[in-house]
Coordinates of C-alpha atoms in Angstrom, one line a residue:
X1 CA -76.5 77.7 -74.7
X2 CA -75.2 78.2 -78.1
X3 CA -75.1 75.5 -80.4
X4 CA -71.6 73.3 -81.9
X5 CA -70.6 75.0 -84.9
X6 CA -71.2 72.8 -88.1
X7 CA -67.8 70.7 -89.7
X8 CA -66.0 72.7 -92.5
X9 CA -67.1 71.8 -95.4
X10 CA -64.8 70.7 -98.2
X11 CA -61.6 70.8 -96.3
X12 CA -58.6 70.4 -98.3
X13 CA -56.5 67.1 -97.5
X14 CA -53.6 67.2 -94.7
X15 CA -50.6 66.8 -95.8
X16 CA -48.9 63.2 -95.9
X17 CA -46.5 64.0 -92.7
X18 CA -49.3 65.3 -90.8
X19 CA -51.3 62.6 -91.5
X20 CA -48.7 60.1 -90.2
X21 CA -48.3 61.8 -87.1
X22 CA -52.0 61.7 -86.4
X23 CA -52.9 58.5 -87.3
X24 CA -52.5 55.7 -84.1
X25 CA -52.8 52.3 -84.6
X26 CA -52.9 51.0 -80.5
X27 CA -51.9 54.1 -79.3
X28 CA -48.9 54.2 -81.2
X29 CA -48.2 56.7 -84.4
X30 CA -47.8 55.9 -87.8
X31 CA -44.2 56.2 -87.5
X32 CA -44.1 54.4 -83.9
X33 CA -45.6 51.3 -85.4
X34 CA -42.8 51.2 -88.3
X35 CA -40.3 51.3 -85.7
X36 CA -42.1 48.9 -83.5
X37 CA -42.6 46.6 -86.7
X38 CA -38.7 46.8 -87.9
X39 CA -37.3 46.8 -84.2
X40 CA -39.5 43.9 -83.3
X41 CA -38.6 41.8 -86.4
X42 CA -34.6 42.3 -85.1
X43 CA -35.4 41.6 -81.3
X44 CA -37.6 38.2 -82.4
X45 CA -33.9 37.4 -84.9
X46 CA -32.2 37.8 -81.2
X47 CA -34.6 35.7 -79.6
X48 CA -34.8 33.1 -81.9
X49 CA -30.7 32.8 -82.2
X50 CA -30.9 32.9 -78.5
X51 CA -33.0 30.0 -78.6
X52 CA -30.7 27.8 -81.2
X53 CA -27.5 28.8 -79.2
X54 CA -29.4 27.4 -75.9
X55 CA -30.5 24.4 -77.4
X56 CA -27.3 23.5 -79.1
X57 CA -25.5 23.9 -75.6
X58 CA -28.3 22.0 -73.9
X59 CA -28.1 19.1 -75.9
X60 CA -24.8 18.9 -76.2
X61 CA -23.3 19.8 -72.9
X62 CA -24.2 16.0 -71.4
X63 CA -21.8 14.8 -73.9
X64 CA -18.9 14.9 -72.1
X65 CA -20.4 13.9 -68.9
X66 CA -21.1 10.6 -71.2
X67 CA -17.8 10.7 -72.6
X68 CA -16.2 10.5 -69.8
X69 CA -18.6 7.6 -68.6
X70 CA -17.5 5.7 -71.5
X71 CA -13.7 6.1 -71.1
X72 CA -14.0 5.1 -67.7
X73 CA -16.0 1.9 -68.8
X74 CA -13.3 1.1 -71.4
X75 CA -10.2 1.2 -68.7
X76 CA -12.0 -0.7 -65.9
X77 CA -13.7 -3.5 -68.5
X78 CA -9.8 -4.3 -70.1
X79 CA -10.3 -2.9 -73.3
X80 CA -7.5 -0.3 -72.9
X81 CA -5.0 -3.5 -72.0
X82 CA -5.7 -5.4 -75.2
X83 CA -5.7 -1.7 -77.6
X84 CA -2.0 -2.0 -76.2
X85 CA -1.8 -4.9 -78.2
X86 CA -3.8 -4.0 -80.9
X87 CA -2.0 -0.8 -82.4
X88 CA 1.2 -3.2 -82.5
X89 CA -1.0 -6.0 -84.4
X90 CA -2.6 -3.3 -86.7
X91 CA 0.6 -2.2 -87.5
X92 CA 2.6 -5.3 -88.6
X93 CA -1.0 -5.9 -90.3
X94 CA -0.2 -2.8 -92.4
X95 CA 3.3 -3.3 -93.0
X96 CA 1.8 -7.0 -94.7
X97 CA -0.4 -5.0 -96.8
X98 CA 2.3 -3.1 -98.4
X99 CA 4.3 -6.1 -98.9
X100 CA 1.2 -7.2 -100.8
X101 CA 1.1 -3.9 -103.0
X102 CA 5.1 -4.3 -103.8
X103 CA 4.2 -7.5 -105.2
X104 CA 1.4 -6.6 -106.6
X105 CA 3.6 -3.7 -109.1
X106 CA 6.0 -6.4 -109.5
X107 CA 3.4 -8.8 -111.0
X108 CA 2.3 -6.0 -113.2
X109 CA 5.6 -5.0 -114.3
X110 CA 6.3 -9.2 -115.5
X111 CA 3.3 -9.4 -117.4
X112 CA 2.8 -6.0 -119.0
X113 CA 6.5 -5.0 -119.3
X114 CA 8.3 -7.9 -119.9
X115 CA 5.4 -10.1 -121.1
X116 CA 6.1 -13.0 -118.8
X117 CA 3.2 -15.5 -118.5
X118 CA 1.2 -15.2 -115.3
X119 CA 2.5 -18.8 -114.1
X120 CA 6.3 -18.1 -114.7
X121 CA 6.0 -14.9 -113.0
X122 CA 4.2 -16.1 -109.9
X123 CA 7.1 -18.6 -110.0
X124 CA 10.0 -15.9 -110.1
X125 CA 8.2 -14.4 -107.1
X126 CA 7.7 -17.6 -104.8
X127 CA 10.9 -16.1 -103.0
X128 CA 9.1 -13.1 -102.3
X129 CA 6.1 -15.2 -101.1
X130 CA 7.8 -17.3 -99.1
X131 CA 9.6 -14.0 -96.9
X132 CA 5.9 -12.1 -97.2
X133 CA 4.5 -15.5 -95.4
X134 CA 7.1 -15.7 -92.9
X135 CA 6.8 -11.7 -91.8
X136 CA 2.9 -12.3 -91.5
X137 CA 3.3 -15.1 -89.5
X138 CA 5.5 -13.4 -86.9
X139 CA 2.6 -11.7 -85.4
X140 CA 0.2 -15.1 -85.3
X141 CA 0.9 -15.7 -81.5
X142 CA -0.3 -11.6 -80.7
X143 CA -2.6 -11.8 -82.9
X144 CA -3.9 -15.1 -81.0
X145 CA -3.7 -13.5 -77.4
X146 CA -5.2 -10.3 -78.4
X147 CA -8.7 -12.1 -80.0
X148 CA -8.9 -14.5 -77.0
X149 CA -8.3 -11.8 -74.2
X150 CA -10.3 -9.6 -76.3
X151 CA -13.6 -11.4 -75.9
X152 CA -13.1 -11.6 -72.2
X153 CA -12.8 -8.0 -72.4
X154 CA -15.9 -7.2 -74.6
X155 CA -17.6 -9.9 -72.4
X156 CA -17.3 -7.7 -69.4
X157 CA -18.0 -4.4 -70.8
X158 CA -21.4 -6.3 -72.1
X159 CA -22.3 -7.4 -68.2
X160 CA -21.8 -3.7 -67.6
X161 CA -23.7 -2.5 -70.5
X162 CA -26.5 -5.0 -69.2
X163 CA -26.4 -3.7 -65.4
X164 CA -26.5 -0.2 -66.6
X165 CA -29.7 -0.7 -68.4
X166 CA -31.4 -2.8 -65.8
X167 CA -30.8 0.5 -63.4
X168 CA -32.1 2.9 -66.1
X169 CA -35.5 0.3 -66.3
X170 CA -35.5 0.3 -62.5
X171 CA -35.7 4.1 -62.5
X172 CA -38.6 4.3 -65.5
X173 CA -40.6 2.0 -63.4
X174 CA -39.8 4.2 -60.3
X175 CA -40.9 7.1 -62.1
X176 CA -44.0 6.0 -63.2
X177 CA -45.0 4.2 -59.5
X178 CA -44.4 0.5 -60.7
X179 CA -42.3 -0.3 -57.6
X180 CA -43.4 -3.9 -57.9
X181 CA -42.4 -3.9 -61.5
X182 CA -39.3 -2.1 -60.1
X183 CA -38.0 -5.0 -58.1
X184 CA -38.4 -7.8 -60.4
X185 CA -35.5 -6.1 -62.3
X186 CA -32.8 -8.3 -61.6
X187 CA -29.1 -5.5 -61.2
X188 CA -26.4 -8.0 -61.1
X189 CA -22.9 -5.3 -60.0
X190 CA -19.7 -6.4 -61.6
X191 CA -16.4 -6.7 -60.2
X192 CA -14.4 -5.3 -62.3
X193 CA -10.8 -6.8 -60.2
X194 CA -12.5 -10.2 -60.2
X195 CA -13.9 -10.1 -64.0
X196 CA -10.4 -9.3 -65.2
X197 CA -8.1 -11.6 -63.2
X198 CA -7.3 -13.3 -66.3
X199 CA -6.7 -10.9 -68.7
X200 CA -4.2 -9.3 -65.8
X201 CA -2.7 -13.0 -65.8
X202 CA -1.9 -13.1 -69.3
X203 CA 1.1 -10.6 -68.9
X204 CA 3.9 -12.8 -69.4
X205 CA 1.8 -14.1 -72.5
X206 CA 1.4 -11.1 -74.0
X207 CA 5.2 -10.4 -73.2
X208 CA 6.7 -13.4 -75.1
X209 CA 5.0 -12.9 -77.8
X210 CA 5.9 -9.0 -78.5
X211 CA 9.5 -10.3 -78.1
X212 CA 8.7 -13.1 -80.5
X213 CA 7.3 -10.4 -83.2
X214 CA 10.4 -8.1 -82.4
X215 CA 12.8 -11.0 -82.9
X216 CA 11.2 -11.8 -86.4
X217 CA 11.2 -8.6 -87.6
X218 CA 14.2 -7.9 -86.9
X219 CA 15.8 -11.2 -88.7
X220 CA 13.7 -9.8 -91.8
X221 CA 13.8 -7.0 -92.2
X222 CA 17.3 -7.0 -93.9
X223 CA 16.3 -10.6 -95.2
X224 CA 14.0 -9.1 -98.4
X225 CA 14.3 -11.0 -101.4
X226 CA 15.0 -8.9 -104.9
X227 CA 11.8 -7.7 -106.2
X228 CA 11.9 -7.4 -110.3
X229 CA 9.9 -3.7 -111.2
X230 CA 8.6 -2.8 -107.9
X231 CA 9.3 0.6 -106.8
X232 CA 12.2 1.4 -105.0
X233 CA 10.6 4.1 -102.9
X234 CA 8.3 1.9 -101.7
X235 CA 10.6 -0.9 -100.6
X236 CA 12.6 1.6 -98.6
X237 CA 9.5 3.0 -96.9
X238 CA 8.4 -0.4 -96.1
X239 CA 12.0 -0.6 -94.2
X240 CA 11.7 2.7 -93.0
X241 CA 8.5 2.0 -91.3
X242 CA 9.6 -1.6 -90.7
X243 CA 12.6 -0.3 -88.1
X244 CA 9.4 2.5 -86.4
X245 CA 7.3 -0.6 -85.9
X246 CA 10.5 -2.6 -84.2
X247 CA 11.5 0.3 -82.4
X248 CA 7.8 0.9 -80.4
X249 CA 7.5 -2.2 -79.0
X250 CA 9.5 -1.7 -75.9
X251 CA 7.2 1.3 -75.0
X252 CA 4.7 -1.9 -75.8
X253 CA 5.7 -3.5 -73.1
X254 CA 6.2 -0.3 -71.0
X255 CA 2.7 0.5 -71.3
X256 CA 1.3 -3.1 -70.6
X257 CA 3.7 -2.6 -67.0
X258 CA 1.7 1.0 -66.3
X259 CA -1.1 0.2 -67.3
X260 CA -3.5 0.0 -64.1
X261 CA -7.6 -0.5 -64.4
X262 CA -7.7 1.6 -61.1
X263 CA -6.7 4.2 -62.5
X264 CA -9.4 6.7 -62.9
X265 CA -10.1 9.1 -65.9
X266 CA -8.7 12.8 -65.4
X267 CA -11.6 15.1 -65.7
X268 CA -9.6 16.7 -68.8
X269 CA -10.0 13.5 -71.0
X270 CA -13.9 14.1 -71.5
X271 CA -12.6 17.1 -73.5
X272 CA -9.4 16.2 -75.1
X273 CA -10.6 13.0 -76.7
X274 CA -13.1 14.5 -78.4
X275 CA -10.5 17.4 -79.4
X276 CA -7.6 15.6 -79.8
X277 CA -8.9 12.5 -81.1
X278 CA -8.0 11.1 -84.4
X279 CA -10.9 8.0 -84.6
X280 CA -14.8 8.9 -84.9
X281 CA -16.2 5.0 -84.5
X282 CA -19.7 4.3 -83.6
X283 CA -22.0 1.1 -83.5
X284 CA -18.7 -0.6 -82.8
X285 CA -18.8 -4.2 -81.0
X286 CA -15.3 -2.9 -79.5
X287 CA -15.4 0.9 -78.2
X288 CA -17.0 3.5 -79.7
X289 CA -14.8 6.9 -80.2
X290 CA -16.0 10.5 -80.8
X291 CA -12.9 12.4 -82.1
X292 CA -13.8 15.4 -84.3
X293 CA -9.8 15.7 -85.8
X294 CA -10.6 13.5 -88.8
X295 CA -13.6 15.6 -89.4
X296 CA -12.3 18.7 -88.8
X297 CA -9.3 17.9 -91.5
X298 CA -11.6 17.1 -94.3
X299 CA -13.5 20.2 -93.7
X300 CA -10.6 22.8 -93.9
X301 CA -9.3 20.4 -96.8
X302 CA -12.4 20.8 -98.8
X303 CA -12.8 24.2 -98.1
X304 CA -9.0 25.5 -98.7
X305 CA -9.8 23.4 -102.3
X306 CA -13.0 25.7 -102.9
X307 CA -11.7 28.8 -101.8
X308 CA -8.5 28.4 -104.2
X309 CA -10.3 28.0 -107.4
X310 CA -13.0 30.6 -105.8
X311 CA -11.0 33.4 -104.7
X312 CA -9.8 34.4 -107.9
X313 CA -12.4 33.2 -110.2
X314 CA -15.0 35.4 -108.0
X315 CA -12.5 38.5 -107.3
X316 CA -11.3 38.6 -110.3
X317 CA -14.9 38.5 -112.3
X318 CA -15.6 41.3 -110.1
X319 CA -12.6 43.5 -110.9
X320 CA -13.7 42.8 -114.4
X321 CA -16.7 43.3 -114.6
X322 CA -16.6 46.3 -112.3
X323 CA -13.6 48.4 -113.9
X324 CA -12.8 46.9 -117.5
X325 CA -16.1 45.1 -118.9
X326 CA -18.1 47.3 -121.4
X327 CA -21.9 47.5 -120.6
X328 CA -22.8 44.7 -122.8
X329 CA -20.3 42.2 -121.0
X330 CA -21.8 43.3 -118.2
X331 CA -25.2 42.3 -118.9
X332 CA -24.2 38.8 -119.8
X333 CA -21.5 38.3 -117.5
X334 CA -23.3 39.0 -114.5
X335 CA -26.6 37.3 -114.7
X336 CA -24.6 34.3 -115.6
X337 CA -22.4 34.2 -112.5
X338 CA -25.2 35.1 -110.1
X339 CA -27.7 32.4 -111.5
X340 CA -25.2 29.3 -110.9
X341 CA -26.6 30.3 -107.3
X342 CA -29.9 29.1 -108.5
X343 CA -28.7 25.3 -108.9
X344 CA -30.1 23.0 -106.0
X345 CA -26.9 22.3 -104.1
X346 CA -28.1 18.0 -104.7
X347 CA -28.3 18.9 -107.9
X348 CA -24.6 19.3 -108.2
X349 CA -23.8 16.7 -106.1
X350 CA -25.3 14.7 -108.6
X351 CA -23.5 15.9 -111.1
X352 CA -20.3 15.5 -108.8
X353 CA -21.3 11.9 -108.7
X354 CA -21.9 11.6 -112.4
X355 CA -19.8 13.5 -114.6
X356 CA -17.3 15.5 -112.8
X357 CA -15.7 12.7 -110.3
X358 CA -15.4 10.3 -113.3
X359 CA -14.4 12.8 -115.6
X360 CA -11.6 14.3 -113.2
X361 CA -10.2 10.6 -112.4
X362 CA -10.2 9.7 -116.2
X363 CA -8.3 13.4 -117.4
X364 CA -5.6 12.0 -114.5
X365 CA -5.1 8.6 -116.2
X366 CA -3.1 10.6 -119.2
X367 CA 0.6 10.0 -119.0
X368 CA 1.9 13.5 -119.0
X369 CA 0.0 14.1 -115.9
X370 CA 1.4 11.3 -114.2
X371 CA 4.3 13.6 -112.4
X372 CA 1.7 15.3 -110.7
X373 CA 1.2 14.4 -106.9
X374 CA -2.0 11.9 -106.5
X375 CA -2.2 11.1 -110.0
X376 CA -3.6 8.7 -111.5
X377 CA -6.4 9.3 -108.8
X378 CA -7.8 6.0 -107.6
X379 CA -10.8 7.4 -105.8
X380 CA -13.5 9.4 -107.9
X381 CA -15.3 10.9 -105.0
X382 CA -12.3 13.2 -102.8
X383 CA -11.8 16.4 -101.6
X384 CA -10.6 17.9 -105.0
X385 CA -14.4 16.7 -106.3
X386 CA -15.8 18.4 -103.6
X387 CA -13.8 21.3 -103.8
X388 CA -14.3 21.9 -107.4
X389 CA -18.7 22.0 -106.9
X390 CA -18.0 24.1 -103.6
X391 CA -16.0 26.8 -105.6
X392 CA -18.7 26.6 -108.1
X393 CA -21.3 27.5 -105.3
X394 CA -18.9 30.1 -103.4
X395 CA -18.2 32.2 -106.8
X396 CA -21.7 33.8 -106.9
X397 CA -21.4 35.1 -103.4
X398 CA -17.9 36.5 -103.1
X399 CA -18.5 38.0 -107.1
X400 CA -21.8 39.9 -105.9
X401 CA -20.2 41.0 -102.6
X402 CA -16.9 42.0 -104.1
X403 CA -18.5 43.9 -106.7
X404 CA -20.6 46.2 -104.5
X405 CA -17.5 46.6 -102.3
X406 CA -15.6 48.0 -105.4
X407 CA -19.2 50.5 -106.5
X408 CA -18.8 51.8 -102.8
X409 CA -15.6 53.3 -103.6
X410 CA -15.4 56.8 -104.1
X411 CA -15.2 58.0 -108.3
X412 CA -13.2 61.2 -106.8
X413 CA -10.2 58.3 -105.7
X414 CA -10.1 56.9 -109.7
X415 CA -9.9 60.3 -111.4
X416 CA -7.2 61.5 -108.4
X417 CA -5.2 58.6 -109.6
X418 CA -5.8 59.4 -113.3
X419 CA -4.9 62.6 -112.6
X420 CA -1.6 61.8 -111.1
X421 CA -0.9 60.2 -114.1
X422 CA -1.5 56.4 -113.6
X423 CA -2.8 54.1 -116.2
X424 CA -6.2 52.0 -115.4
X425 CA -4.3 49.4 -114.3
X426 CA -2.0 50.8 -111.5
X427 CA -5.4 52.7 -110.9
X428 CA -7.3 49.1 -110.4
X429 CA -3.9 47.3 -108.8
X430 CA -2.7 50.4 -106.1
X431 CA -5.9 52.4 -105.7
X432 CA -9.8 50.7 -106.3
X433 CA -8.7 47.7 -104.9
X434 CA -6.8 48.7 -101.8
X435 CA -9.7 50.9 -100.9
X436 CA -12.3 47.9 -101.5
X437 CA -10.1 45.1 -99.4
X438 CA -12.5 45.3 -96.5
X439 CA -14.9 44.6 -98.3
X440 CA -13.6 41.9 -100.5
X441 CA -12.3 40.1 -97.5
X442 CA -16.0 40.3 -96.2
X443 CA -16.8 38.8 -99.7
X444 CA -14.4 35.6 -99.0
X445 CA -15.5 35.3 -95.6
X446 CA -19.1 35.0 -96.4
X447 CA -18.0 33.0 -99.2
X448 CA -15.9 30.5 -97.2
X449 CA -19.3 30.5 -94.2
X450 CA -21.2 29.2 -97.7
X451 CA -18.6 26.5 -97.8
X452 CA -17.9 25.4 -94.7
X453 CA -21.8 25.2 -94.2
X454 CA -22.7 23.2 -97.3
X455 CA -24.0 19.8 -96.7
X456 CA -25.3 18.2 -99.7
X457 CA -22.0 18.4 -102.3
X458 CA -19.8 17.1 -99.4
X459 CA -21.9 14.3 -98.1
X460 CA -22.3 13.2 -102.0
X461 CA -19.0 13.9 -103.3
X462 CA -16.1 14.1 -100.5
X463 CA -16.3 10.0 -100.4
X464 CA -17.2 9.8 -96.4
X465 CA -14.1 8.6 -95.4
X466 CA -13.5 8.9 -91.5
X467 CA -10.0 8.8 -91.8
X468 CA -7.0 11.8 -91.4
X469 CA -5.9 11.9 -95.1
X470 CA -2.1 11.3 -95.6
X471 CA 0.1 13.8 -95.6
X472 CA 3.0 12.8 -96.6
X473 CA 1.2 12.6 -100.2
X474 CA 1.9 16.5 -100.3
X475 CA -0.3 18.4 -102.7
X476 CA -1.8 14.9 -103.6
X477 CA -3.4 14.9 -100.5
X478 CA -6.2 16.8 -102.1
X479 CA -7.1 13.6 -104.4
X480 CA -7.9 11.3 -101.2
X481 CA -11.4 10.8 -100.1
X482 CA -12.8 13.0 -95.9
X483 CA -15.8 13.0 -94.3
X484 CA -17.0 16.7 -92.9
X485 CA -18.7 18.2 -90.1
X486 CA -22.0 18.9 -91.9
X487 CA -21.7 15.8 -93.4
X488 CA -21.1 13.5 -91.1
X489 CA -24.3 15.6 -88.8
X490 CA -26.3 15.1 -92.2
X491 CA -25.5 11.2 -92.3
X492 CA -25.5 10.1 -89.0
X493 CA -28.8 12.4 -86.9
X494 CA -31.5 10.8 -88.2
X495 CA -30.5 7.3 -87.4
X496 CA -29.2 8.2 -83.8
X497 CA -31.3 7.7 -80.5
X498 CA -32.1 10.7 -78.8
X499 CA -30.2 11.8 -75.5
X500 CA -27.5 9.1 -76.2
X501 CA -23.6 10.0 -75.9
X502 CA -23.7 9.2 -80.1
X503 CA -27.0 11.6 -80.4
X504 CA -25.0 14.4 -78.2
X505 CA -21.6 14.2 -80.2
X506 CA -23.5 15.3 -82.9
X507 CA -25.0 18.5 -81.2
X508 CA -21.1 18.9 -79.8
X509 CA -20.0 19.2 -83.3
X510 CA -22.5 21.9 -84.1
X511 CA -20.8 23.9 -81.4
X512 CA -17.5 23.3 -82.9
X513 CA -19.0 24.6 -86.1
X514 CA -20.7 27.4 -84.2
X515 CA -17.1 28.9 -82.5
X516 CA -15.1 28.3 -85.8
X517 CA -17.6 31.0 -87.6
X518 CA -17.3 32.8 -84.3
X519 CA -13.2 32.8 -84.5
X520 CA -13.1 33.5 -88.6
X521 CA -15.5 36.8 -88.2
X522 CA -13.3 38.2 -85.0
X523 CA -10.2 37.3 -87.0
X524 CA -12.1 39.5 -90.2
X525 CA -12.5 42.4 -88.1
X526 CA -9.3 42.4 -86.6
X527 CA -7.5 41.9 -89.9
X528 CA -10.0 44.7 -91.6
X529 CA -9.5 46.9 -88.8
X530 CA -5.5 46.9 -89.1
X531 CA -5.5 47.5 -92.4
X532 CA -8.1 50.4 -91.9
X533 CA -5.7 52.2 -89.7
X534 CA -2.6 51.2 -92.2
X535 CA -4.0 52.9 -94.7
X536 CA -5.1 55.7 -92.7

């Protein structure tokens, strides 16, 4: 039997291919386990979002169930009957104030204008005091009804609260095979018809004294004594909304007629109040409310802010740097822009708190600013605050982004265009940047997912507000203080209890965020994708 011949001795090295392909790790080639490695990393990423996207629904699914709990709890306990009442009260409460701020300017204008002393102008305005007593006064007997029926209200949405955790410590003591402990719990049922006779009985109350408010407002509202320097415009809008007040309070007394405890809660409502709804109100003695439209207001209005000052300021560095900056400029100019990136994001909300928001209210104090909308600003902490530091953090991202989107054009496009005869910037304006726009408007999307995102600068700077800013201020609207999304998730999670209805709003408003970046990135591609076959 012959023998094995002997290994080669001194055997040159394999090549670095071969050896890839012979080398196993597991049973798997070199270039197996890369692919393994790189393909795994993207199918755990897959996972993992699964996961998140699970939770987010798990938690916050229940919501509505509880939602819809909690309306139902607020028809049948009365508190519905008495918010009739209340958003009439609220109202003539609000028309007071502004009778209080027209005096107010009328004050100011005596004593810093006209240099009256304080006690002769208080007495030139005891006329005015006299008709700003009398319309406060004419919603004293509502006012009266709706704090007395009130309590009887709260008091039996309190027996209910009560009953509802007795069952839930029934059920723990259940669980856990305490049935002795079980039936000591004491579940005392309420009646909801029987709890509520008298508020029910208190109709024809209620009744005389909407017509006794109607009645006085509308003897005053023409009755309004001269007022020496107050502002025209807001005399007239005090009318204005004067007459809207005086004009709802048949459909007052409409709704008090409809209104019917009975009446159960369309399945719909879970949804719509959350949607639709303009009040997010927790810990509240009254009725707590979970609507996400205040929210959702001062997050667009924060981000439209960031992205206007962005937009440009990142674009346009980009286009700069890219096409017209010499090499030099473009060593400074770059690292600059991409290290603001590198500031902590509570870092800048400090600064917000600090330096910019005072700064920003005191530059709006100067007289030849004062025919801008909003200005003098009153509150230093407001959407145009938060704006300004999310622009700050936003440039970095759509100025890298944009940049490489112009370097991927093709050089052979430029010199076509130079050799047609164009100048650099009709080259820039008709050619690099048209051929770059899908990109760029990836830039601004990412840039605008960095805003809408942030947490920190808006919890810090936006003022926390709950409130739908007002309108009607026009482009002054931007100096009024929001809360946000991330904000109010940032503020309010860590003081919630877990699996309650406030707890599961919170989740709810992470899937709101979660669609919204859904929507904007289909809208990207469709937009990109129209203008890709435009061109083409």
């Amino acid at each position: 039997m012959l023998a094995a011949p002997p290994p080669p001795q001194n055997e040159a090295p394999a090549p670095l291919a071969i050896i890839k392909t012979r080398t196993r790790f597991f049973g798997l080639t070199f270039d197996e386990c890369i692919q393994a490695f790189f393909g795994g990393n993207a199918l755990m990423a897959v996972i993992i979002l699964g996961l998140i996207t699970v939770f987010l629904f798990k938690e916050g699914a229940a919501f509505f169930t509880q939602n819809h709990s909690n309306l139902t709890v607020y028809r049948k306990a009365g508190l519905e009957y008495i918010d009739i009442f209340r958003v009439a009260e609220a109202s003539h409460t609000s028309l007071s104030r502004d009778l209080n701020d027209i005096r107010l300017a009328s004050l100011r204008y005596l004593t810093e204008v006209e240099k009256v002393p304080l006690v002769e102008a208080n007495e030139r305005l005891a006329a005015f005091d006299e008709y700003a007593g009398r319309f406060g006064d004419a919603v004293t007997p509502l006012r009266g009804l709706v704090s007395d029926y009130g309590e009887l209200a709260v008091a039996i949405k309190t027996k209910f609260t009560i009953t509802e955790d007795a069952k839930t410590e029934r059920e723990q003591y259940l669980a856990v095979g305490k049935k002795e402990e079980a039936d000591k719990v004491v579940i005392n049922e309420v009646n909801f018809e029987q709890e509520l006779m008298p508020v029910l009985a208190s109709k024809e109350q209620f009744r005389e004294a909407v017509e006794i408010l109607a009645r006085e407002t509308r003897s005053l509202i023409d009755q309004m004594p001269a007022v020496v320097g107050a502002d025209p415009r807001s005399i007239a809008k005090f009318k204005v909304d004067a007459e809207a007040q005086l004009a709802s309070l048949p459909d007052v007394l409409a709704r008090m007629e409809a209104w019917d405890f009975r009446k159960p809660v369309a399945w719909y409502e879970r949804f719509t109040a959350f949607l639709f709804g303009r009040q997010w109100l927790t810990a509240s003695f009254w009725q707590d409310w979970y609507g996400v439209v205040p929210l959702f207001v001062g997050s667009l209005l924060v981000s439209a802010v960031a992205l206007t000052l962005a937009v440009p300021l990142g674009v346009g560095a980009a286009i700069y740097v890219n096409q017209l900056a010499n090499q030099q400029e473009q060593r400074f100019v770059k690292p600059a822009i991409e290290f603001i990136s590198a500031f902590p994001s509570v870092v800048l909300g400090f600064f917000g708190i600090a330096v910019l928001g005072e700064t920003l209210r005191q530059f709006s104090q100067a007289e030849w600013l004062s025919w801008f909308p909003g200005f003098p600003i009153i509150e230093r902490l407001n959407i145009l605050t938060a704006g300004c530091l999310l622009a700050l953090i936003s440039v970095p991202t759509i100025f890298t982004l944009s940049e490489d989107a112009l370097n991927n054009v093709p050089r052979a496009f430029k010199e076509a265009s130079y050799a047609l005869g164009a100048n650099r910037l009709q080259t820039i304006i008709r050619i690099i940047v048209p051929a770059a726009l899908s990109g760029i408007i990836s830039a601004i999307l990412l840039g605008f997912g960095r805003v809408i995102g942030e947490t920190m600068v808006v919890l810090l700077c936006a003022g926390n507000r709950i409130a739908i800013p007002d309108f009607s201020a026009g482009i002054g609207v931007v100096t009024q203080p929001v809360h946000t999304m991330t904000g109010i998730v940032a503020q309010e999670m860590g003081e919630v209890v877990r699996g309650s209805i406030h707890y599961r709003a919170l989740f709810v408003i992470g899937i709101v965020l979660f669609f919204l970046s859904l929507l904007i990135n289909f809208l990207a591609q469709k937009i990109v994708r129209r203008y890709r076959i435009s061109i083409g």
